Amino acid sequence: MKDNLDDFDKSQNTPTVRQRKAAYKAWKTIRKKKREIVGKDTLKIDPFLTVNRLASLVHPETEGRAPSETKNASYGRGIIGLFHKTPPDIGCGEFWEVRWAFGCPLDCSYCYLRGTNRGNMRPRFVKPDSVLKALDGVFGDPTFNYGKPAIFNTGELSDSLMKPELMRQIVDKFEEQKKHKVLLLTKMGPKSIGFLLEKPRRNTICAWSINAIDVAKRWEKAAPSPEERIRAASMVSSKGYEVRVRIDPMFPVPDWKQQYEDLVFRIISEFEPRRIILGTPRGLWKTIHYAEKSGTDMEWASFFAEDTGWGKKISTTTRLEMYRFMFDKLHSLGYPLDKVSICKETTALLSKLGIKFKPLTCQCYGQE
């Protein structure tokens, strides 16, 4: 890996120290203003969601779709649930969720969580005791997941690190058994990872969602900068955790090739993710509807050109170009392409890329 990086022309593809400092200063100003706004909603959170209220919340990506036949599809009255409504023309599948919270304080413009609870994205939490009890039910059931190990995603309906003191209890619960693992998906930075740095946990997988700088500045304004996320991911990786990276959704903004080339170089320069997950935006009708009602910047939706089983997408031609470009850049940096996944993409496009996928299996989180 190092030899590949040494051959890379850093002078032309990475910003100078002065440029980084100037960009970071501007970023802090923008983010501070945005957080002042979204923070008002965060302070108004209900203490905890009731189990009855939890059961009434519908995943924004599954409403109206027929479920597959799966035994024991939920535990704890829906706290532990199976995502199992993937359309047949999408190369994804089932995975388990820990529904410990709903919503997110980061307020990203394109976020599909806008389709949950009529656009209300303010964070709401389930009582920790209820979550831990549901996990005990899973761990004590020898028939769970047909007796096979599973990875539980805690970041499908919220940011996994938006409440570190609650997530600490969940990851520690997974350390009480040796079969299953928990996955944390986040956009948070170093301030949120203290409990992870205290000690390594063999049953915890961490994944960071990291986008190109221009995309983050426009549509992820309240989130920590990409540089902060890379630093946090690197710190956690250095403690022995398995760390994955999502570069999703990738937008074909002007100069997108340079933007995403810079991003993968910065990531690989800091650490080597166990897996890299790529994806492009999915325009679910509820996401678009409630994003428009919120008054957020809607230019992200201008890239959509066709309909698929997972909402609107940018054109097939552009998606193919973006994926092939990313494969080429990752390969040039020595990153193994068998560790690259594509999320929620059509089976037709995956076939054009020559990617083998397992039907009804999550390509990103459902495998080690």
Short mmCIF file of C-alpha atoms in Angstrom, two decimals:
data_model
loop_
_atom_site.label_atom_id
_atom_site.label_comp_id
_atom_site.label_asym_id
_atom_site.label_seq_id
_atom_site.Cartn_x
_atom_site.Cartn_y
_atom_site.Cartn_z
CA MET A 1 0.00 0.00 0.00
CA LYS A 2 2.75 2.47 0.94
CA ASP A 3 4.52 2.07 -2.42
CA ASN A 4 1.35 3.04 -4.24
CA LEU A 5 0.91 6.11 -2.08
CA ASP A 6 4.51 7.18 -2.62
CA ASP A 7 3.92 7.15 -6.38
CA PHE A 8 0.86 9.38 -6.02
CA ASP A 9 1.47 13.04 -6.87
CA LYS A 10 0.45 14.65 -3.60
CA SER A 11 1.38 18.15 -4.71
CA GLN A 12 -1.34 18.18 -7.35
CA ASN A 13 -4.07 16.30 -5.56
CA THR A 14 -4.12 17.44 -1.94
CA PRO A 15 -4.60 20.93 -0.53
CA THR A 16 -1.76 22.82 1.14
CA VAL A 17 -1.67 23.32 4.90
CA ARG A 18 -2.70 26.95 4.45
CA GLN A 19 -5.63 25.97 2.22
CA ARG A 20 -6.76 23.35 4.70
CA LYS A 21 -6.66 25.81 7.59
CA ALA A 22 -8.64 28.39 5.61
CA ALA A 23 -11.20 25.80 4.50
CA TYR A 24 -11.56 24.46 8.04
CA LYS A 25 -12.09 27.97 9.46
CA ALA A 26 -14.84 28.65 6.91
CA TRP A 27 -16.34 25.24 7.63
CA LYS A 28 -16.51 25.91 11.37
CA THR A 29 -18.37 29.19 10.79
CA ILE A 30 -20.95 27.58 8.50
CA ARG A 31 -21.40 24.58 10.76
CA LYS A 32 -21.79 26.69 13.90
CA LYS A 33 -24.67 28.63 12.36
CA LYS A 34 -26.34 25.45 11.14
CA ARG A 35 -25.96 23.68 14.48
CA GLU A 36 -27.53 26.63 16.30
CA ILE A 37 -30.65 26.04 14.22
CA VAL A 38 -30.86 22.24 14.43
CA GLY A 39 -29.78 22.32 18.07
CA LYS A 40 -33.03 24.01 19.03
CA ASP A 41 -34.94 20.95 17.84
CA THR A 42 -32.52 18.57 19.52
CA LEU A 43 -33.13 20.24 22.89
CA LYS A 44 -36.86 19.62 22.53
CA ILE A 45 -36.57 15.83 22.39
CA ASP A 46 -39.01 13.64 24.28
CA PRO A 47 -37.21 11.87 27.15
CA PHE A 48 -37.77 8.45 25.55
CA LEU A 49 -39.97 6.78 22.96
CA THR A 50 -42.56 4.37 24.31
CA VAL A 51 -42.56 0.85 22.89
CA ASN A 52 -46.05 1.46 21.46
CA ARG A 53 -44.83 4.60 19.69
CA LEU A 54 -41.81 2.70 18.42
CA ALA A 55 -44.00 0.02 16.87
CA SER A 56 -45.96 2.65 14.92
CA LEU A 57 -42.93 4.15 13.17
CA VAL A 58 -42.43 2.92 9.61
CA HIS A 59 -39.04 2.63 7.95
CA PRO A 60 -39.04 5.27 5.17
CA GLU A 61 -37.57 2.83 2.64
CA THR A 62 -40.03 -0.02 3.16
CA GLU A 63 -43.54 1.42 3.24
CA GLY A 64 -45.86 -0.31 0.80
CA ARG A 65 -43.50 -3.19 -0.01
CA ALA A 66 -44.33 -6.83 0.59
CA PRO A 67 -42.18 -8.60 3.20
CA SER A 68 -40.29 -11.81 2.53
CA GLU A 69 -41.09 -14.90 4.56
CA THR A 70 -38.66 -14.77 7.48
CA LYS A 71 -39.02 -16.43 10.86
CA ASN A 72 -38.79 -14.28 14.00
CA ALA A 73 -38.65 -10.96 12.13
CA SER A 74 -38.65 -8.80 15.27
CA TYR A 75 -37.83 -8.82 18.99
CA GLY A 76 -38.77 -6.46 21.79
CA ARG A 77 -41.92 -5.33 19.96
CA GLY A 78 -39.91 -3.98 17.06
CA ILE A 79 -36.76 -2.77 18.81
CA ILE A 80 -34.83 -5.49 16.99
CA GLY A 81 -36.19 -5.74 13.47
CA LEU A 82 -35.34 -7.28 10.12
CA PHE A 83 -35.07 -5.03 7.07
CA HIS A 84 -36.59 -7.40 4.54
CA LYS A 85 -38.48 -5.50 1.85
CA THR A 86 -35.84 -5.00 -0.83
CA PRO A 87 -37.36 -4.85 -4.36
CA PRO A 88 -36.35 -7.80 -6.58
CA ASP A 89 -34.48 -5.58 -9.06
CA ILE A 90 -32.15 -4.18 -6.37
CA GLY A 91 -28.97 -6.05 -5.44
CA CYS A 92 -29.46 -5.84 -1.69
CA GLY A 93 -31.14 -7.98 0.91
CA GLU A 94 -31.97 -8.59 4.53
CA PHE A 95 -30.15 -7.19 7.54
CA TRP A 96 -30.95 -6.76 11.22
CA GLU A 97 -31.49 -3.38 12.87
CA VAL A 98 -31.28 -2.22 16.46
CA ARG A 99 -33.92 0.50 16.56
CA TRP A 100 -32.52 2.27 19.61
CA ALA A 101 -33.36 5.77 18.30
CA PHE A 102 -35.02 7.66 15.46
CA GLY A 103 -33.97 10.88 13.78
CA CYS A 104 -30.71 12.76 13.54
CA PRO A 105 -29.45 16.22 14.58
CA LEU A 106 -27.23 16.60 11.50
CA ASP A 107 -30.12 17.52 9.17
CA CYS A 108 -28.46 16.53 5.86
CA SER A 109 -30.49 17.88 2.95
CA TYR A 110 -30.83 14.54 1.12
CA CYS A 111 -31.42 12.30 4.17
CA TYR A 112 -34.08 9.61 3.68
CA LEU A 113 -35.04 9.97 7.35
CA ARG A 114 -37.09 12.97 6.21
CA GLY A 115 -39.58 10.33 5.10
CA THR A 116 -40.07 9.14 8.70
CA ASN A 117 -42.76 10.68 10.91
CA ARG A 118 -43.82 13.28 8.32
CA GLY A 119 -40.47 14.96 8.05
CA ASN A 120 -39.79 15.26 11.78
CA MET A 121 -36.09 14.37 12.12
CA ARG A 122 -35.49 15.47 15.70
CA PRO A 123 -33.80 12.69 17.70
CA ARG A 124 -35.95 10.44 19.84
CA PHE A 125 -34.62 7.54 21.89
CA VAL A 126 -35.86 4.21 23.20
CA LYS A 127 -35.29 3.49 26.89
CA PRO A 128 -31.91 1.73 27.21
CA ASP A 129 -33.39 -0.96 29.47
CA SER A 130 -35.89 -1.87 26.74
CA VAL A 131 -33.14 -2.09 24.11
CA LEU A 132 -30.93 -4.25 26.33
CA LYS A 133 -33.85 -6.53 27.19
CA ALA A 134 -34.62 -7.00 23.48
CA LEU A 135 -30.98 -7.92 22.85
CA ASP A 136 -31.11 -10.44 25.68
CA GLY A 137 -34.06 -12.01 23.89
CA VAL A 138 -32.04 -12.32 20.70
CA PHE A 139 -28.92 -13.65 22.38
CA GLY A 140 -30.91 -16.25 24.29
CA ASP A 141 -32.82 -17.54 21.25
CA PRO A 142 -30.95 -20.39 19.50
CA THR A 143 -33.34 -20.14 16.51
CA PHE A 144 -32.59 -16.45 15.88
CA ASN A 145 -31.44 -15.85 12.28
CA TYR A 146 -31.69 -19.61 11.73
CA GLY A 147 -28.85 -20.11 14.18
CA LYS A 148 -26.38 -18.07 12.12
CA PRO A 149 -24.26 -15.10 13.29
CA ALA A 150 -25.64 -11.67 12.38
CA ILE A 151 -24.46 -8.07 12.14
CA PHE A 152 -26.89 -5.58 13.72
CA ASN A 153 -27.02 -2.10 12.19
CA THR A 154 -27.62 0.74 14.68
CA GLY A 155 -27.31 3.52 12.10
CA GLU A 156 -30.16 2.87 9.70
CA LEU A 157 -32.70 5.17 11.40
CA SER A 158 -30.35 7.48 13.30
CA ASP A 159 -26.69 8.41 13.65
CA SER A 160 -25.13 5.74 15.85
CA LEU A 161 -22.95 8.22 17.76
CA MET A 162 -25.46 11.03 18.31
CA LYS A 163 -25.83 9.88 21.95
CA PRO A 164 -22.55 8.17 22.95
CA GLU A 165 -23.63 7.42 26.53
CA LEU A 166 -26.52 5.31 25.23
CA MET A 167 -24.50 3.59 22.51
CA ARG A 168 -21.87 2.61 25.06
CA GLN A 169 -24.47 0.43 26.80
CA ILE A 170 -25.44 -1.26 23.54
CA VAL A 171 -21.91 -2.11 22.41
CA ASP A 172 -21.05 -3.38 25.88
CA LYS A 173 -24.11 -5.66 25.78
CA PHE A 174 -22.73 -7.27 22.61
CA GLU A 175 -19.53 -8.08 24.50
CA GLU A 176 -21.54 -10.42 26.73
CA GLN A 177 -21.80 -12.98 23.91
CA LYS A 178 -19.52 -14.30 21.15
CA LYS A 179 -21.79 -14.90 18.17
CA HIS A 180 -23.19 -11.60 16.87
CA LYS A 181 -21.72 -8.18 16.10
CA VAL A 182 -23.07 -4.64 16.19
CA LEU A 183 -22.37 -2.03 13.52
CA LEU A 184 -22.18 1.70 14.23
CA LEU A 185 -22.78 4.04 11.26
CA THR A 186 -22.00 7.71 11.80
CA LYS A 187 -20.94 11.09 10.48
CA MET A 188 -19.66 12.23 13.87
CA GLY A 189 -16.11 13.35 14.65
CA PRO A 190 -13.50 12.83 17.39
CA LYS A 191 -15.67 14.40 20.12
CA SER A 192 -18.09 11.45 19.96
CA ILE A 193 -15.68 8.51 20.07
CA GLY A 194 -14.28 8.70 23.62
CA PHE A 195 -15.97 5.52 24.84
CA LEU A 196 -14.68 3.61 21.81
CA LEU A 197 -11.10 4.70 22.47
CA GLU A 198 -11.25 3.55 26.10
CA LYS A 199 -11.00 -0.09 25.07
CA PRO A 200 -11.36 -2.24 21.94
CA ARG A 201 -14.50 -4.35 21.61
CA ARG A 202 -14.27 -7.49 19.52
CA ASN A 203 -17.96 -7.47 18.58
CA THR A 204 -18.22 -3.84 17.42
CA ILE A 205 -17.79 -2.72 13.81
CA CYS A 206 -17.60 1.01 13.08
CA ALA A 207 -18.50 2.65 9.78
CA TRP A 208 -18.09 6.30 8.82
CA SER A 209 -20.11 8.04 6.13
CA ILE A 210 -17.69 10.44 4.43
CA ASN A 211 -18.36 12.57 1.37
CA ALA A 212 -16.43 14.93 -0.89
CA ILE A 213 -15.76 18.35 0.62
CA ASP A 214 -17.99 20.33 -1.76
CA VAL A 215 -20.89 17.90 -1.25
CA ALA A 216 -20.49 18.07 2.53
CA LYS A 217 -20.38 21.87 2.53
CA ARG A 218 -23.60 22.11 0.52
CA TRP A 219 -25.79 19.32 1.87
CA GLU A 220 -24.21 18.13 5.15
CA LYS A 221 -23.79 21.53 6.79
CA ALA A 222 -24.39 20.52 10.41
CA ALA A 223 -22.12 17.46 10.28
CA PRO A 224 -18.44 17.40 11.23
CA SER A 225 -16.20 18.03 8.22
CA PRO A 226 -14.93 15.12 6.11
CA GLU A 227 -11.47 15.70 7.60
CA GLU A 228 -12.85 15.32 11.13
CA ARG A 229 -14.66 12.13 10.18
CA ILE A 230 -11.53 10.66 8.61
CA ARG A 231 -9.56 11.53 11.73
CA ALA A 232 -12.16 9.92 14.00
CA ALA A 233 -12.28 6.78 11.86
CA SER A 234 -8.49 6.54 11.86
CA MET A 235 -8.33 6.93 15.65
CA VAL A 236 -10.87 4.16 16.19
CA SER A 237 -9.10 1.92 13.66
CA SER A 238 -5.80 2.40 15.50
CA LYS A 239 -7.44 1.00 18.64
CA GLY A 240 -8.10 -2.30 16.91
CA TYR A 241 -11.69 -1.86 15.74
CA GLU A 242 -12.85 -3.00 12.33
CA VAL A 243 -13.67 0.23 10.48
CA ARG A 244 -15.59 0.55 7.23
CA VAL A 245 -16.20 3.65 5.12
CA ARG A 246 -19.29 4.67 3.18
CA ILE A 247 -18.78 7.05 0.27
CA ASP A 248 -22.47 7.37 -0.35
CA PRO A 249 -24.28 9.19 -1.80
CA MET A 250 -21.80 10.31 -4.46
CA PHE A 251 -23.07 13.29 -6.44
CA PRO A 252 -21.83 14.23 -9.95
CA VAL A 253 -21.14 17.83 -8.92
CA PRO A 254 -18.81 19.95 -11.06
CA ASP A 255 -15.26 18.62 -10.77
CA TRP A 256 -16.59 15.46 -9.10
CA LYS A 257 -13.68 13.34 -10.32
CA GLN A 258 -11.12 15.53 -8.57
CA GLN A 259 -13.35 15.79 -5.50
CA TYR A 260 -13.72 12.04 -5.00
CA GLU A 261 -10.13 11.28 -6.01
CA ASP A 262 -8.96 13.65 -3.28
CA LEU A 263 -11.33 11.99 -0.81
CA VAL A 264 -10.14 8.42 -1.37
CA PHE A 265 -6.51 9.56 -1.24
CA ARG A 266 -7.06 11.28 2.12
CA ILE A 267 -8.80 8.21 3.53
CA ILE A 268 -6.20 5.68 2.36
CA SER A 269 -3.40 7.99 3.51
CA GLU A 270 -4.76 7.85 7.07
CA PHE A 271 -5.77 4.19 7.42
CA GLU A 272 -7.03 1.23 5.40
CA PRO A 273 -10.76 0.59 5.87
CA ARG A 274 -11.80 -3.05 6.14
CA ARG A 275 -14.47 -2.36 3.53
CA ILE A 276 -15.45 0.62 1.36
CA ILE A 277 -19.10 1.03 0.39
CA LEU A 278 -20.06 3.15 -2.61
CA GLY A 279 -23.45 4.49 -3.60
CA THR A 280 -25.31 7.22 -5.45
CA PRO A 281 -28.38 9.18 -4.26
CA ARG A 282 -31.79 7.51 -3.99
CA GLY A 283 -34.72 9.88 -4.39
CA LEU A 284 -37.61 8.32 -2.49
CA TRP A 285 -40.78 10.31 -2.97
CA LYS A 286 -41.23 10.95 0.76
CA THR A 287 -37.65 12.17 1.08
CA ILE A 288 -38.13 14.67 -1.74
CA HIS A 289 -41.58 15.74 -0.51
CA TYR A 290 -40.55 16.50 3.07
CA ALA A 291 -37.18 17.94 2.06
CA GLU A 292 -39.04 20.48 -0.08
CA LYS A 293 -41.40 21.27 2.81
CA SER A 294 -38.44 21.84 5.15
CA GLY A 295 -37.01 24.55 2.90
CA THR A 296 -33.63 22.85 2.57
CA ASP A 297 -31.39 23.27 -0.49
CA MET A 298 -32.98 20.98 -3.10
CA GLU A 299 -30.30 21.18 -5.79
CA TRP A 300 -29.20 17.66 -4.83
CA ALA A 301 -32.44 16.38 -6.39
CA SER A 302 -31.66 17.99 -9.76
CA PHE A 303 -29.34 15.10 -10.68
CA PHE A 304 -32.12 12.50 -10.88
CA ALA A 305 -32.85 11.21 -14.37
CA GLU A 306 -34.63 7.85 -14.03
CA ASP A 307 -36.87 5.74 -11.80
CA THR A 308 -35.87 2.42 -10.21
CA GLY A 309 -37.21 0.03 -7.60
CA TRP A 310 -35.44 2.18 -4.99
CA GLY A 311 -36.68 5.59 -6.01
CA LYS A 312 -35.21 8.07 -8.44
CA LYS A 313 -31.56 7.80 -9.46
CA ILE A 314 -29.09 9.68 -11.59
CA SER A 315 -28.67 8.25 -15.09
CA THR A 316 -27.29 4.75 -15.55
CA THR A 317 -24.52 6.14 -17.77
CA THR A 318 -23.35 8.57 -15.09
CA ARG A 319 -23.58 5.98 -12.31
CA LEU A 320 -21.49 3.54 -14.32
CA GLU A 321 -18.91 6.24 -14.97
CA MET A 322 -18.71 7.16 -11.28
CA TYR A 323 -18.36 3.59 -10.04
CA ARG A 324 -15.72 2.72 -12.64
CA PHE A 325 -13.80 5.86 -11.78
CA MET A 326 -13.83 4.99 -8.08
CA PHE A 327 -12.77 1.40 -8.73
CA ASP A 328 -9.86 2.66 -10.83
CA LYS A 329 -8.70 5.16 -8.18
CA LEU A 330 -8.98 2.68 -5.33
CA HIS A 331 -7.09 0.06 -7.35
CA SER A 332 -4.34 2.59 -8.17
CA LEU A 333 -3.88 3.14 -4.43
CA GLY A 334 -3.52 -0.58 -3.83
CA TYR A 335 -6.91 -1.05 -2.21
CA PRO A 336 -8.33 -4.56 -2.87
CA LEU A 337 -11.45 -4.29 -5.02
CA ASP A 338 -12.98 -7.41 -3.48
CA LYS A 339 -13.47 -5.25 -0.38
CA VAL A 340 -15.56 -2.67 -2.27
CA SER A 341 -19.38 -2.90 -2.12
CA ILE A 342 -22.13 -0.95 -3.86
CA CYS A 343 -25.25 -0.12 -1.87
CA LYS A 344 -28.88 -0.26 -3.05
CA GLU A 345 -28.01 -0.46 -6.73
CA THR A 346 -29.95 -2.18 -9.51
CA THR A 347 -29.05 -5.74 -10.44
CA ALA A 348 -28.81 -4.65 -14.09
CA LEU A 349 -26.13 -2.08 -13.31
CA LEU A 350 -24.21 -4.45 -11.03
CA SER A 351 -24.16 -6.96 -13.89
CA LYS A 352 -22.79 -4.32 -16.27
CA LEU A 353 -19.97 -3.71 -13.79
CA GLY A 354 -19.29 -7.44 -13.60
CA ILE A 355 -19.97 -7.50 -9.86
CA LYS A 356 -21.12 -10.76 -8.33
CA PHE A 357 -23.71 -10.34 -5.62
CA LYS A 358 -25.61 -12.67 -3.35
CA PRO A 359 -29.39 -12.39 -3.86
CA LEU A 360 -31.35 -11.47 -0.71
CA THR A 361 -28.10 -10.65 1.10
CA CYS A 362 -26.99 -7.24 2.31
CA GLN A 363 -23.83 -6.50 0.30
CA CYS A 364 -22.57 -3.92 2.81
CA TYR A 365 -23.35 -5.05 6.36
CA GLY A 366 -24.59 -8.61 6.02
CA GLN A 367 -21.12 -10.05 5.56
CA GLU A 368 -17.81 -10.05 7.38
#
